[in-house]
Each structure stands twice: as structure tokens, then as C-alpha cells.
XYZ file of C-alpha atoms in Angstrom:
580
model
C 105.146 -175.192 252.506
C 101.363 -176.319 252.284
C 101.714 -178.573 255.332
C 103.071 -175.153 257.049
C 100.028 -173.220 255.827
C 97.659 -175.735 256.962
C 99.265 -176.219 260.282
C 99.017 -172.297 260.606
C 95.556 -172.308 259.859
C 94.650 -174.686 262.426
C 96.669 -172.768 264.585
C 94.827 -169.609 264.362
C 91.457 -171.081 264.113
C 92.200 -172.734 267.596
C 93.063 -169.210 269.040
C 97.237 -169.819 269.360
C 98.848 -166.877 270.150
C 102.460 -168.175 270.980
C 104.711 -166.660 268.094
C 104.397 -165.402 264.384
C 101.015 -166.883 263.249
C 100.107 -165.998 259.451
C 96.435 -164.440 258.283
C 93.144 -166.739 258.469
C 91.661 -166.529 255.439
C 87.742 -167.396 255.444
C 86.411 -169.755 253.086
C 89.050 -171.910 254.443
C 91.800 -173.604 252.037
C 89.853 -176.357 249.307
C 86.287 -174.605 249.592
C 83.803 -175.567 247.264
C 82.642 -172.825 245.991
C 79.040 -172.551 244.317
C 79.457 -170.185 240.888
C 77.152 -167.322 242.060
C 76.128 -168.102 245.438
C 76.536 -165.477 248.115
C 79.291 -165.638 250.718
C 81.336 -163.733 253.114
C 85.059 -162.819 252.742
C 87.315 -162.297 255.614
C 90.477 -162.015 256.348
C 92.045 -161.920 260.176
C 95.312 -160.659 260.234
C 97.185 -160.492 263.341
C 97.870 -157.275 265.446
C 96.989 -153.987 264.196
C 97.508 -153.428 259.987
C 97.221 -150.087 258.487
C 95.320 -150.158 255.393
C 97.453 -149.366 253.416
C 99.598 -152.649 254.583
C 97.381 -155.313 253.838
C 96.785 -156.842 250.479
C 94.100 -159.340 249.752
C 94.159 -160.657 246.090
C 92.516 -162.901 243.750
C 94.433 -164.878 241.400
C 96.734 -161.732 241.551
C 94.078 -158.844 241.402
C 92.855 -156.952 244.034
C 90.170 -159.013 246.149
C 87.735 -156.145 245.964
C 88.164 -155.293 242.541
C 87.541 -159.104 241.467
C 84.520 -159.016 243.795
C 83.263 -155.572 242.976
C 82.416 -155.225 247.283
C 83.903 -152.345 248.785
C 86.428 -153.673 251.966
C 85.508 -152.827 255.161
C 88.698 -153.079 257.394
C 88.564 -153.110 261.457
C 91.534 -152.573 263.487
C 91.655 -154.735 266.764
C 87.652 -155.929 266.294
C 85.683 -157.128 269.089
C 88.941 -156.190 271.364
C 90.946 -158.871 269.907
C 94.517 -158.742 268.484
C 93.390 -158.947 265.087
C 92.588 -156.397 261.982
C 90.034 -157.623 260.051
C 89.265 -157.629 256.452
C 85.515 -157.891 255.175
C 84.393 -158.061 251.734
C 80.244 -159.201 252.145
C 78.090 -161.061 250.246
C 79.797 -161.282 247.647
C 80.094 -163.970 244.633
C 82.372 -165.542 242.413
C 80.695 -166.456 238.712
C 83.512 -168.194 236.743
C 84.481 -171.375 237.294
C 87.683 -173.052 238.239
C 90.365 -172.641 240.189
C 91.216 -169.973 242.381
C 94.144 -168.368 244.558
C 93.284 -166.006 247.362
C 96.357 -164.290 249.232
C 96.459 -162.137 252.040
C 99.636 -160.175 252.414
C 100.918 -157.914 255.549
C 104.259 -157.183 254.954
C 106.099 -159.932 254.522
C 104.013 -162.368 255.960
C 101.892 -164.208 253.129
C 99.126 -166.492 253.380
C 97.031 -168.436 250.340
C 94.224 -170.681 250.361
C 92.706 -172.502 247.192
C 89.258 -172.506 245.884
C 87.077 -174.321 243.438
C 84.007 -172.412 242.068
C 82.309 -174.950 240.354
C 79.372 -174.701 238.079
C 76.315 -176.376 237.144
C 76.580 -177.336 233.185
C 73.674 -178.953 232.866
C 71.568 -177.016 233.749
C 68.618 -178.367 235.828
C 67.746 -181.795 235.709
C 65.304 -182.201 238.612
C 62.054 -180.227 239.365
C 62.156 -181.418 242.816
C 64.383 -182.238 245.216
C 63.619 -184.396 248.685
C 66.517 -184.348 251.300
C 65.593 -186.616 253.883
C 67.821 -186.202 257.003
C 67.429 -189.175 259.942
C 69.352 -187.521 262.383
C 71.624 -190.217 263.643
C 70.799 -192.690 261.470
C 73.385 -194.967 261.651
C 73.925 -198.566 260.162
C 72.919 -200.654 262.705
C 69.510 -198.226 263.057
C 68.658 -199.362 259.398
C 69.149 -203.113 259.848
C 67.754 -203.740 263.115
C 64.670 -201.520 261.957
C 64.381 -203.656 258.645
C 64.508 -206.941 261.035
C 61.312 -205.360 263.349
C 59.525 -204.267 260.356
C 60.167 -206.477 257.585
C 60.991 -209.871 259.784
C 63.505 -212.146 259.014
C 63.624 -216.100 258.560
C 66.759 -218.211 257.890
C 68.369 -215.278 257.181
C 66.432 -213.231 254.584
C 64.443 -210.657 255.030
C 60.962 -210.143 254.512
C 61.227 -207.111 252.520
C 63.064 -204.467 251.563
C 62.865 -200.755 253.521
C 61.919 -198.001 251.389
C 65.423 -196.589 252.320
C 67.209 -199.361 250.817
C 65.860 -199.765 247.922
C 66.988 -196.981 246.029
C 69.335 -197.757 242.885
C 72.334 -194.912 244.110
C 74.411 -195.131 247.310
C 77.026 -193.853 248.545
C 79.682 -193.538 252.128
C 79.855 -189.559 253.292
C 82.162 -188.659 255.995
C 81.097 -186.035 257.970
C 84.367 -184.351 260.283
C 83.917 -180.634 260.698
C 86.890 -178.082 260.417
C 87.570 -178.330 264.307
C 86.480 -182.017 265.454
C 86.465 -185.571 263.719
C 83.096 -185.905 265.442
C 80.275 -183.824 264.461
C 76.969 -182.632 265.899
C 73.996 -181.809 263.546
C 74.350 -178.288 263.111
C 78.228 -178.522 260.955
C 76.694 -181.523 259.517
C 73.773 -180.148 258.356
C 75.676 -176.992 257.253
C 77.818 -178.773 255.190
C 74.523 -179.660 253.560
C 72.916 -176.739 253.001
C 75.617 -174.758 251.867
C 78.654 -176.699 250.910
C 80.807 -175.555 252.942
C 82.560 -177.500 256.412
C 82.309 -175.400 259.548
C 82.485 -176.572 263.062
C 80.550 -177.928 266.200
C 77.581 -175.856 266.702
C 77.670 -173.576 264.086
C 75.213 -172.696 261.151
C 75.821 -171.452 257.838
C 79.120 -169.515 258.698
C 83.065 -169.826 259.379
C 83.957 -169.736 262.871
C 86.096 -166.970 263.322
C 86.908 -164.713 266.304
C 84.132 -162.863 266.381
C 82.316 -162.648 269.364
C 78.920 -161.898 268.154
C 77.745 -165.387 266.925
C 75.525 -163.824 264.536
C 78.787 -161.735 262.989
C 80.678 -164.568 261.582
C 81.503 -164.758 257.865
C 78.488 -166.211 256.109
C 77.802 -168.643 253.585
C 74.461 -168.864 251.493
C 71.931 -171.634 252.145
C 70.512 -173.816 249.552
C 67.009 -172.507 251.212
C 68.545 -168.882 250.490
C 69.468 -169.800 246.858
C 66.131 -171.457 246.042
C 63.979 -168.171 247.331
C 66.227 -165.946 245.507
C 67.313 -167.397 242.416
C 64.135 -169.545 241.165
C 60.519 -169.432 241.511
C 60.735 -173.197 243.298
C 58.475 -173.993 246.859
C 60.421 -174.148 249.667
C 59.645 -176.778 253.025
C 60.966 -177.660 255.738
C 59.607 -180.537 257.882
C 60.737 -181.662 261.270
C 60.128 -183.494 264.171
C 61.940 -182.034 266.718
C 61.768 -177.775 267.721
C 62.132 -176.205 263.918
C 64.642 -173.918 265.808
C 67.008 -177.346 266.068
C 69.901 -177.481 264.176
C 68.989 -179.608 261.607
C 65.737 -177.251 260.267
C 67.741 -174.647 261.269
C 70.278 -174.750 258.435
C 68.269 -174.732 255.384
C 68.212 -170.624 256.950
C 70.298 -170.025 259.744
C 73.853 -168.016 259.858
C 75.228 -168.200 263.444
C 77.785 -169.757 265.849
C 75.356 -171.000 268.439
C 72.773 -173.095 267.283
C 70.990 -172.339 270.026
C 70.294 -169.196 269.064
C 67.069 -169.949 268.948
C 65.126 -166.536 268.951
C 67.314 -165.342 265.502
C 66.621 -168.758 263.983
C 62.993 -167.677 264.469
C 63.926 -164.121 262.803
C 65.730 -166.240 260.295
C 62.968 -167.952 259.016
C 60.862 -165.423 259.117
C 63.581 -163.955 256.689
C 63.477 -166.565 254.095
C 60.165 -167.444 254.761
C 59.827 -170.480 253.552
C 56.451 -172.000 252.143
C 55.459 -174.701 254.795
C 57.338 -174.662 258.126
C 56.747 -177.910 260.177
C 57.845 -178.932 263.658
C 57.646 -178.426 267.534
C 59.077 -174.904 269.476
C 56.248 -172.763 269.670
C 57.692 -170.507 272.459
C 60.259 -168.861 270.311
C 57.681 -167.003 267.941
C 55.916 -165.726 271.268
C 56.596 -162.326 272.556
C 57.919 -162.488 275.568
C 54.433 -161.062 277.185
C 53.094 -164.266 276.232
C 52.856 -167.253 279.372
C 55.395 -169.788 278.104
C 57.089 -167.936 275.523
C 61.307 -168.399 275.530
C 61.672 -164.859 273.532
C 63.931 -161.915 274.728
C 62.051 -159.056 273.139
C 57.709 -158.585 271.947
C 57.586 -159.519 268.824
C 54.878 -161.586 267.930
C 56.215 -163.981 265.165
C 52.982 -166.257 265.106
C 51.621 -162.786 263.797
C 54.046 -161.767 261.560
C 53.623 -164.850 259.645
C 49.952 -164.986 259.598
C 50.275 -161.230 258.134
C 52.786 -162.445 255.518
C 49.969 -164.654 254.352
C 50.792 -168.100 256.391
C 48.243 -170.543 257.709
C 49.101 -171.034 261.479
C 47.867 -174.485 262.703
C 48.923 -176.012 265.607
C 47.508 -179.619 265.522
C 47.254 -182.919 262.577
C 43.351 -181.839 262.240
C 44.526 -177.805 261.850
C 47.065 -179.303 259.483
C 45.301 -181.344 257.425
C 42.116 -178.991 256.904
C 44.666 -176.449 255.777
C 45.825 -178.191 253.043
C 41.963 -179.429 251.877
C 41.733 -175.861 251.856
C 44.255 -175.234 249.479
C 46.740 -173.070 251.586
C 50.060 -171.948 249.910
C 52.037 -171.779 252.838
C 51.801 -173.130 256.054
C 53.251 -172.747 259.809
C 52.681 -176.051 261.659
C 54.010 -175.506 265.205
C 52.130 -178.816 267.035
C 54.454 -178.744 270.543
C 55.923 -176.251 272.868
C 59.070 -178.558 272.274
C 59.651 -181.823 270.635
C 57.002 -183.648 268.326
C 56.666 -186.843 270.353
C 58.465 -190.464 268.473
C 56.138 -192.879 267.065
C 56.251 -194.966 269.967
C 54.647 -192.842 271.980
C 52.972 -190.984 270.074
C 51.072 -194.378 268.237
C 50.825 -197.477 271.030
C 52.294 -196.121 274.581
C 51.055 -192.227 274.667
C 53.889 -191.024 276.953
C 55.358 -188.152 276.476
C 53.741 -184.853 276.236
C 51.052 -186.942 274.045
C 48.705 -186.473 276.688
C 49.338 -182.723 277.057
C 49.214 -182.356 272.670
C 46.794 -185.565 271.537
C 47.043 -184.229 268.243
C 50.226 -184.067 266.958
C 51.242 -185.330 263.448
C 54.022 -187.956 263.065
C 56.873 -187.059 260.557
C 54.711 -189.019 257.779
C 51.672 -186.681 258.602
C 54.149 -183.701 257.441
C 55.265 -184.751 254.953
C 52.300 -185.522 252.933
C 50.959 -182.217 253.775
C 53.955 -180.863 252.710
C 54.455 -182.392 249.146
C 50.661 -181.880 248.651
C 51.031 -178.273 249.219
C 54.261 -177.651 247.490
C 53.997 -179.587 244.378
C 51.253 -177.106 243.311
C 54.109 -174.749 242.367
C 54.654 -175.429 238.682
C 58.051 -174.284 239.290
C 59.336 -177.588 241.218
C 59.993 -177.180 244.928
C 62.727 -178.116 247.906
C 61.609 -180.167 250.381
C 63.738 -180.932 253.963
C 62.051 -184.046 256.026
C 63.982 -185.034 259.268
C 63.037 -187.675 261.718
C 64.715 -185.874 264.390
C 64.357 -188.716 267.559
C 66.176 -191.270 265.854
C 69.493 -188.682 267.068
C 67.730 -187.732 270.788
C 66.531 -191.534 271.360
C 69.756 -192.845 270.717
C 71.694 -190.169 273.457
C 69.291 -191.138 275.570
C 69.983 -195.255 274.888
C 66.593 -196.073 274.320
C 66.895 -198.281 271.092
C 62.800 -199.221 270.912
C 61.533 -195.802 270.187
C 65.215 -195.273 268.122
C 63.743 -197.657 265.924
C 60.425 -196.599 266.057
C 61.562 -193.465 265.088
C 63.618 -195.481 261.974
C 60.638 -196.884 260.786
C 58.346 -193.598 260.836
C 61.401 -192.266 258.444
C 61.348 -194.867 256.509
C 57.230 -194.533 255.669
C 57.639 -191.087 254.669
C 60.481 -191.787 252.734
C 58.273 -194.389 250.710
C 55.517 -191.677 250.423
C 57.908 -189.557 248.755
C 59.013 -192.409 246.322
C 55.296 -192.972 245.157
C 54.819 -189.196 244.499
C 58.238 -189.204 242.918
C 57.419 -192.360 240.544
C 54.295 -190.245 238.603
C 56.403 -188.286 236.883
C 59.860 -189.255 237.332
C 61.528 -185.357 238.034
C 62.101 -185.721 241.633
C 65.289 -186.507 243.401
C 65.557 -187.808 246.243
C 67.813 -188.316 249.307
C 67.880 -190.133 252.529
C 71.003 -189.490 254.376
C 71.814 -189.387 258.332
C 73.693 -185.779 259.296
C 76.361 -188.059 261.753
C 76.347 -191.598 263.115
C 75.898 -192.819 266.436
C 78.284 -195.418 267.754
C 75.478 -198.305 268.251
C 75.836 -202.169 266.852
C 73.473 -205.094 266.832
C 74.978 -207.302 269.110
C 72.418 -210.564 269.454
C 69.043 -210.721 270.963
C 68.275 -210.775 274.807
C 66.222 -213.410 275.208
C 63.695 -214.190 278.357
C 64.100 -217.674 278.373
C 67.588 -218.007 279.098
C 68.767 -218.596 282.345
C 69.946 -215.642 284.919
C 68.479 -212.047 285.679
C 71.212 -209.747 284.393
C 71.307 -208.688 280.666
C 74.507 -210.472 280.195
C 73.056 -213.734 280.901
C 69.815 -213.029 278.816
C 72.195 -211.960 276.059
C 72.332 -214.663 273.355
C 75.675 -214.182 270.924
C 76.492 -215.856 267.704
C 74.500 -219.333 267.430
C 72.009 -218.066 269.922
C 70.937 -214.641 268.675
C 67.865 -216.253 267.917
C 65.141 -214.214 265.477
C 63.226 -211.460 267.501
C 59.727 -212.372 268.323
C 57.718 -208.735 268.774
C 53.856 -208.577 268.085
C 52.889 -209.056 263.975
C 53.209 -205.561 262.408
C 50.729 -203.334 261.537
C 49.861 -201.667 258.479
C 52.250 -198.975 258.613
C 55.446 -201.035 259.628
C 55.534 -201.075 263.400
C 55.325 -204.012 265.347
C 51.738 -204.458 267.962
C 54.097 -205.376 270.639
C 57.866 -204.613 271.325
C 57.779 -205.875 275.628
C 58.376 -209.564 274.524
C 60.612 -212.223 275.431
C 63.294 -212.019 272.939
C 64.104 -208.365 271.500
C 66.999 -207.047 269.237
C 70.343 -206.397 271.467
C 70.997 -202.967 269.976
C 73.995 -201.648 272.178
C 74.979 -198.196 272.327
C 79.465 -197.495 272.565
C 78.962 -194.287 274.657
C 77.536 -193.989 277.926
C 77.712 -192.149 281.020
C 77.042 -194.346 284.250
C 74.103 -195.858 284.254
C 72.062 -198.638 285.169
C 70.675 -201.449 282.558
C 68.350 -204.382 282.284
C 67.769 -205.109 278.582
C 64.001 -204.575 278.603
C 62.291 -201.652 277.073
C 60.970 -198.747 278.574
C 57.626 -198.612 278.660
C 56.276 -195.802 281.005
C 58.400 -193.110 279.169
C 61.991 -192.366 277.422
C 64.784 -193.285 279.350
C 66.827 -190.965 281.329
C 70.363 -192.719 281.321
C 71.719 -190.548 284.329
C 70.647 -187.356 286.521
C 72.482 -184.647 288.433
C 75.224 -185.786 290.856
C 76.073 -184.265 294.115
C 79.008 -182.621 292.652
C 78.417 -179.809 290.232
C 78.219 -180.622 286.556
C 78.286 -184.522 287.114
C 76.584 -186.862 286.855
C 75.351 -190.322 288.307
C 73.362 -193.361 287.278
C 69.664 -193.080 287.168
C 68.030 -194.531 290.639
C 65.148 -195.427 288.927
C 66.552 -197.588 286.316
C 68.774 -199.412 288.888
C 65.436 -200.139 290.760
C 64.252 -202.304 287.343
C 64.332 -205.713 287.425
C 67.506 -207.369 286.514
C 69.221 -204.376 286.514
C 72.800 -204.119 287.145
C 75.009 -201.085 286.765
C 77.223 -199.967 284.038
C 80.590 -198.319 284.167
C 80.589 -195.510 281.562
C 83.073 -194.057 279.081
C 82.445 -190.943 278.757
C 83.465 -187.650 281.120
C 81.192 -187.241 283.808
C 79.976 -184.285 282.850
C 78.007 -186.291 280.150
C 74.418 -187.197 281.168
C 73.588 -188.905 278.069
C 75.407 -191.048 274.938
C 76.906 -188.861 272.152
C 78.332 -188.954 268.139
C 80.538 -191.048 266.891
C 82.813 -190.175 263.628
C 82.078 -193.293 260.996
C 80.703 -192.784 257.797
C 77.314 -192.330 257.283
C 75.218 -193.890 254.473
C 73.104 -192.154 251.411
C 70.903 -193.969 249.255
C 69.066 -192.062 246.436
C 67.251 -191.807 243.285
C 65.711 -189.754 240.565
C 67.399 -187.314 238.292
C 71.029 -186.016 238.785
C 71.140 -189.078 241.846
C 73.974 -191.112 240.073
C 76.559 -188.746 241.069
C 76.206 -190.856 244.406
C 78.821 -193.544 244.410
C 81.867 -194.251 246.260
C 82.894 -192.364 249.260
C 81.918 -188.572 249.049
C 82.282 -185.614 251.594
C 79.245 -184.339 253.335
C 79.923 -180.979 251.066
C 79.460 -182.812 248.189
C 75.476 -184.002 249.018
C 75.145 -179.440 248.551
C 76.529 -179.842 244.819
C 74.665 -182.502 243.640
C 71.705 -180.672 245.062
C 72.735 -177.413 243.316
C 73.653 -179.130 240.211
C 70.565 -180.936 240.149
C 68.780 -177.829 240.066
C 71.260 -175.683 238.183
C 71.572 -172.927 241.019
C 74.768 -171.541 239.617
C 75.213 -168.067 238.477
């Protein structure tokens, strides 16, 4: 019977309409459930229902009842086959188990649900989820190699990432896809709850609205309502992007980028870091990407928000004591390290002053930790994700290392008075491996002759590092062979790229296809490579392995083992006792 149910869950949720298919219940079967957190009951029950037909219980009482929510009940909604059963923002308080059923007739369908508590109560003032987007595996050792150095086979020094005393494997499959993009990853730790590709902070129903799915609350939700705790969140890609997006957002599209604005604005929380400026621009404005004239830049200053837009703005707000903060410092992306520190590509010459993801987050913590009530902090180093689709491992790692300073600013704060937990966690992997070390000196042009395997993956030789990690000079003659499992066509010749970030392929002649980059074929050395992926793919994608989480500070050592990406939500929670 339960592989039945599950099989006609998936059925639904993939739109079948071939025969009897039972009720979709939303949470799905084995939600985690926190014990007073907000969330959205629905139930889609096929064809049309009279009222009077359709029964929706809890543990054997009457949904709404249990729930105290009156139901709101829509016969074939948004045109679809369906009748739908609502019961909104609602909240369940006691914990353990739980059986929902949804009856029509005869046709019965139940899902199970743990509410779970926080006994404890809270254990950490602060909490510091660090999210490299992408961070995978090989990211972490072959930045530990360029930073740290390496000679018969040890390592110069630990990264700040690694040495943490609690670690654990999350697996991160949504409810629709073994491979998942930021925005079900990141949902999954923000609220608890799985949901699938693209989506924020909701269940993917059949609605067609994407804002008017069933809703889940947000840790960033819970903190501003429930406590008296800071709230930050700190990117460096558009703060509209998925990953910023779901410590507020509730939508189907992540690129819904206009709401997310509204969304923020919402929760408002204290400091707001990252690139997108256009979005809070009304639409009268040159360069703005809004729909409508609202002026979000001003809303927020009237709410009582410093608006800066560059590291000196930044930096002179927090001298100046400022509670809360709106850094927006690009009209997209914040530009890598690589760029932004030794090569100035990018848009660097177009914004000179941007902060790097370290810059943040010091402002940030400085800032927030004057709430004597504790605060939430969100840092991402967004380009580790967008460098890696776009194969260009040097400013990947770049990227890798910039994470791993902020990460050891954090520690330092976090070691004065011990209350602070702390998380660094990638949101998916990418499939990339360290594969040797091209090497200059070895005979040939193409990179598979330069490639030196095994025996001859002799030690990297980039320029001494600085001060801050990052080595003076990555265009040398022997350079890590970090290799990337998904690629469209393209064209490759092992050396880095200097006079911007690579573009693997552009625009074919046939619509929605692409073709290796000219310019990269016109490189030295370069020879073309046969992709894997679709051609509608311009760039490298996800791949499904685990992801690693190292952490530390109080309520950390529930971090062992191999854990669902859900699970990183309750030990957030828990750590800060957000039930009930």
C-alpha cells in the first residue's frame, strides 16, 4: 500500500492524468515539521468535489478543527481539473507523529508527518550559515593545495573550513530531480522542507501563479517573528539569486526577481548585502529591471536603512554605528576575487569599489552582534557555483579561498565568547575532480600532452601567496588539472583565462543551440572538446553527490554521519529553540 501511495504522489505531482489518481496532499509524505512554524495546507483533489464530499483529517479530527484555520475550498482552480483544499498559515504545536488523510468518496489518501520540537531550548546566541554555492570536494582540496602549498604530500596548513571539530555528508535531491539547483537546496535550508528545481519556500503544486503555491515559513521569517535576534544576509552574487533569496522568498520561479525584492522588503532584514540594484528601481529609473514604480531603494531608506552602494559607503556606515544596512555594490554580480583583487576584469572597472565576500561579512557581524539578543547571519560565496558552469577553475578557486577567509573571520569572532554556531556547507555539488597538473614543460601543445597523471602530477608552482591566501601569480608553468564532468562543446587549452571569465560556448545557428566558443579555439594549444550535455546547454551544470558540512560551536555535534539537507533547518532551529 505505501509504495502505491508514493507512486501516486509522484504521479500527480508530475501532472499524470491517465486513470484514477488519488489526492496530493501538501507537506508531502515524511515532512519535518517545525512545532509552531507557519505553513500552508493543501489538498488537490481530482475533478470537481462538493464540499460536503471531501474530508481532510488529522490523526482522525477534522483538519480545520485541529488547525483552528477556516478551509477555503476552490472548485476547478486556475482552470485545472482539480478542487482544492486550503487551510493557511497555519501551525502544528505538539510534537510527534502525525496522520493527515484526505478523503473523496472512496478514494483515500494519507501522508505522515513529524512535528518535532526543540527541548532544549536555545543553546546558541548566534548562528553563521555559510553557503559556497557549489562547493564541491575537489573545490576544497585543490584550493587548500594553492593556498596552503603542499610538499611530499602534506599540506602546509589547514583551511579554516576544515578545521572545524563536526562534519558531516548531506544529500541534497529535491522532490522532482536527483540533481538540484540552489533555490530547492537552499529551501531545504531555510525551511526544512524538500521542494523542487527552482522553487523557494513552497510545494510545487498546480497552481499557476508561482507566488500561490502552498508556503512554508523561513528560518529568516521565524527569527523576525518569534525572537528579538538580528537578521543578515550576505551575498556575492544579485541578493535576488536563489540562494539570498530563501532566507525570505515563497515562489515557484526563482526568478521572480521583482517579488523577491517585495519579499525582503517584507521581512526586512537588518543588513542586506549583494549585487542587483535594478530590481529596487522603479521602472522610471534608466537601468532598472522592475515592472511597476515603486521605488524600493526608498522604501528602505524610509524604514530606517542605510543605503550604500560601494566598500567605502559600507564601511563608513558601520563606523557610524548603523543598525541596518542595504549594500547593493553592482547592477548584477559582485565580481570573484580574481578579478576583483590581481586581474580587474569584469565590471571592476565599471564598480572599482566593490567589497569582496570577506568585506561583508565583517561589516555584517560588526553590525549585528550589537543586538544583545544574538543574531542570524547567511554568507554565500556565490561564484564558486557560476565559475564552475562556466569551467573556469582559477577564479572557482579564487572564489574558494575568499570563502574560506570569511569563514575564518567568523571563527575568531566566534572564539571570544564561545555562543556562536557555525556552518559551512555547499547548497549542491558540481561534478569537477583533480585530475593531475598540466605542466609547461612537457612535451606537445594540446592539454592532453601537458597533462601529467599519477607519478607526474608534479606539485603546482603559482606565485608565493599573499597575506590573505591567494597566490601573486596563477599563469605559470605547472597549474592544478581541475576538470569539470559536464560540458557543452567547447574548445580547451589548459591555461587560465586571463583577460576575463570564460565563455565555454555561444549561440549556434540553429535556435536554442549551441556551439564551441571561436575565441577559445583561437588559444594556443587549443583543441576542441566533444560535450555531454544537450545542446541546448551553453555552460556546465549540477551534479547529485553529497555535499560536505563542517561545523562548530554550540548545538554543532548533531553533525555526523550522513544527514538530509532538511536536517541542516533543525539543527538551526534547535539551536536556537524556534519551536512553538
Amino acid at each position: 500500500m505505501l509504495k502505491r501511495a508514493l507512486l501516486a504522489t509522484v504521479l500527480v505531482t508530475a501532472g499524470w492524468t491517465g486513470g484514477a489518481v488519488a489526492q496530493t496532499i501538501y507537506p508531502l509524505d515524511r515532512a519535518e515539521i517545525l512545532s509552531g512554524s507557519k505553513f500552508d495546507l493543501k489538498v488537490e483533489f481530482p475533478g470537481t468535489v462538493a464540499a460536503d464530499q471531501l474530508k481532510v483529517t488529522i490523526d482522525g479530527k477534522d483538519a480545520a478543527e485541529v488547525l483552528g484555520a477556516k478551509p477555503e475550498i476552490v472548485a476547478k482552480e486556475d482552470g485545472h481539473d482539480l478542487t482544492a483544499y486550503w487551510l493557511r498559515g497555519v501551525s502544528l504545536t505538539t510534537a510527534g507523529k502525525v496522520k493527515v488523510e484526505a478523503s473523496a468518496g472512496t478514494e483515500k489518501k494519507s501522508v505522515a508527518w513529524e512535528v518535532f520540537d526543540t527541548p532544549k531550548g536555545r543553546v546558541a546566541k548566534n548562528v553563521i550559515l555559510f553557503v559556497g554555492d557549489g562547493f564541491s570536494i575537489a573545490h576544497r582540496t585543490a584550493a587548500r593545495i594553492m593556498s596552503k602549498g603542499i610538499v611530499q604530500g602534506h599540506f602546509g596548513g589547514e583551511l579554516a573550513v576544515d578545521d572545524m571539530p563536526y562534519m558531516a555528508l548531506i544529500s541534497t535531491p529535491g522532490t522532482d530531480s536527483i540533481v538540484t539547483d540552489s533555490a530547492n537546496a537552499m529551501s531545504a535550508y531555510t525551511t526544512g522542507h524538500k521542494t523542487c528545481v527552482n522553487a523557494l519556500g513552497i510545494y510545487c503544486a498546480k497552481n499557476k501563479n508561482t507566488l500561490d503555491h502552498p508556503k512554508v515559513e523561513t528560518i529568516g521569517e521565524l527569527v523576525k517573528r518569534k525572537t528579538g535576534m538580528a537578521l543578515g544576509v550576505v551575498t556575492n552574487s544579485e541578493i535576488e539569486d536563489a540562494t539570498p533569496a530563501g532566507i525570505v522568498a515563497h515562489t515557484r520561479k526563482r526568478s521572480d526577481f521583482n517579488d523577491i525584492v517585495e519579499m525582503f522588503y517584507d521581512v526586512k532584514p537588518d543588513v542586506i548585502m549583494g549585487g542587483g540594484s535594478p530590481n529596487f528601481l522603479p521602472k522610471s529609473t534608466p537601468g532598472s529591471k522592475r515592472k511597476d514604480d515603486v521605488d524600493y531603494l526608498k522604501k528602505f531608506e524610509e524604514a530606517g536603512y542605510a543605503f550604500v552602494s560601494t566598500k567605502t559607503e559600507m564601511e563608513k556606515a558601520v563606523a557610524d554605528g548603523k543598525s541596518k544596512i542595504l549594500g547593493l555594490y553592482n547592477t548584477g554580480n559582485i565580481d570573484g576575487a580574481l578579478d576583483l583583487k590581481y586581474l580587474k576584469k569584469g565590471s571592476v572597472s565599471k564598480f572599482p569599489d566593490q567589497p569582496d565576500v570577506v568585506d561583508e561579512t565583517k561589516a555584517a557581524i560588526a553590525t549585528l552582534s550589537k543586538n544583545p539578543n544574538g543574531f542570524f547571519l547567511m554568507v554565500e560565496s556565490a561564484r564558486i557555483d557560476k565559475y564552475s558552469h562556466s569551467l573556469d577553475p582559477e577564479r572557482a578557486l579564487f572564489d574558494t579561498i575568499m570563502l574560506d577567509n570569511a569563514v575564518k573571520y567568523a571563527k575568531d569572532f566566534a572564539a571570544k565568547n564561545g555562543d556562536t554556531m557555525i556552518i559551512v556547507v555547499a547548497d549542491h555539488a558540481h561534478p569537477v575532480s583533480i585530475i593531475g597538473t598540466y605542466d609547461d614543460d612537457r612535451p606537445g601543445q594540446t592539454p592532453r600532452e601537458k597533462l601529467g597523471t599519477y607519478a607526474d602530477a608534479k606539485v603546482p608552482n603559482y606565485g608565493p601567496v599573499d597575506a590573505e591566501g591567494y597566490p601573486t601569480n596563477i599563469d605559470v608553468s605547472r597549474r592544478i588539472a581541475l576538470e569539470f564532468g559536464t560540458t557543452p562543446d567547447t574548445c580547451f587549452n589548459a591555461k587560465p583565462f586571463m583577460d576575463g571569465e570564460n565563455v565555454p560556448a555561444v549561440a549556434g545557428a540553429t535556435p536554442k543551440t549551441y556551439v564551441e566558443n571561436p575565441k577559445n579555439c583561437e588559444r594556443p594549444g587549443a583543441v576542441h572538446i566533444t560535450g555531454n550535455l544537450p545542446f541546448d546547454a551553453s555552460s556546465g551544470v549540477h551534479s547529485g553527490d553529497d555535499v560536505l558540512l563542517t561545523a562548530m560551536g554550540p548545538g554543532a555535534e548533531v553533525f555526523h554521519g550522513r544527514l538530509d539537507n532538511t536536517r541542516v533547518f533543525r539543527a538551526m532551529a534547535t539551536a536556537l529553540g524556534l519551536a512553538k
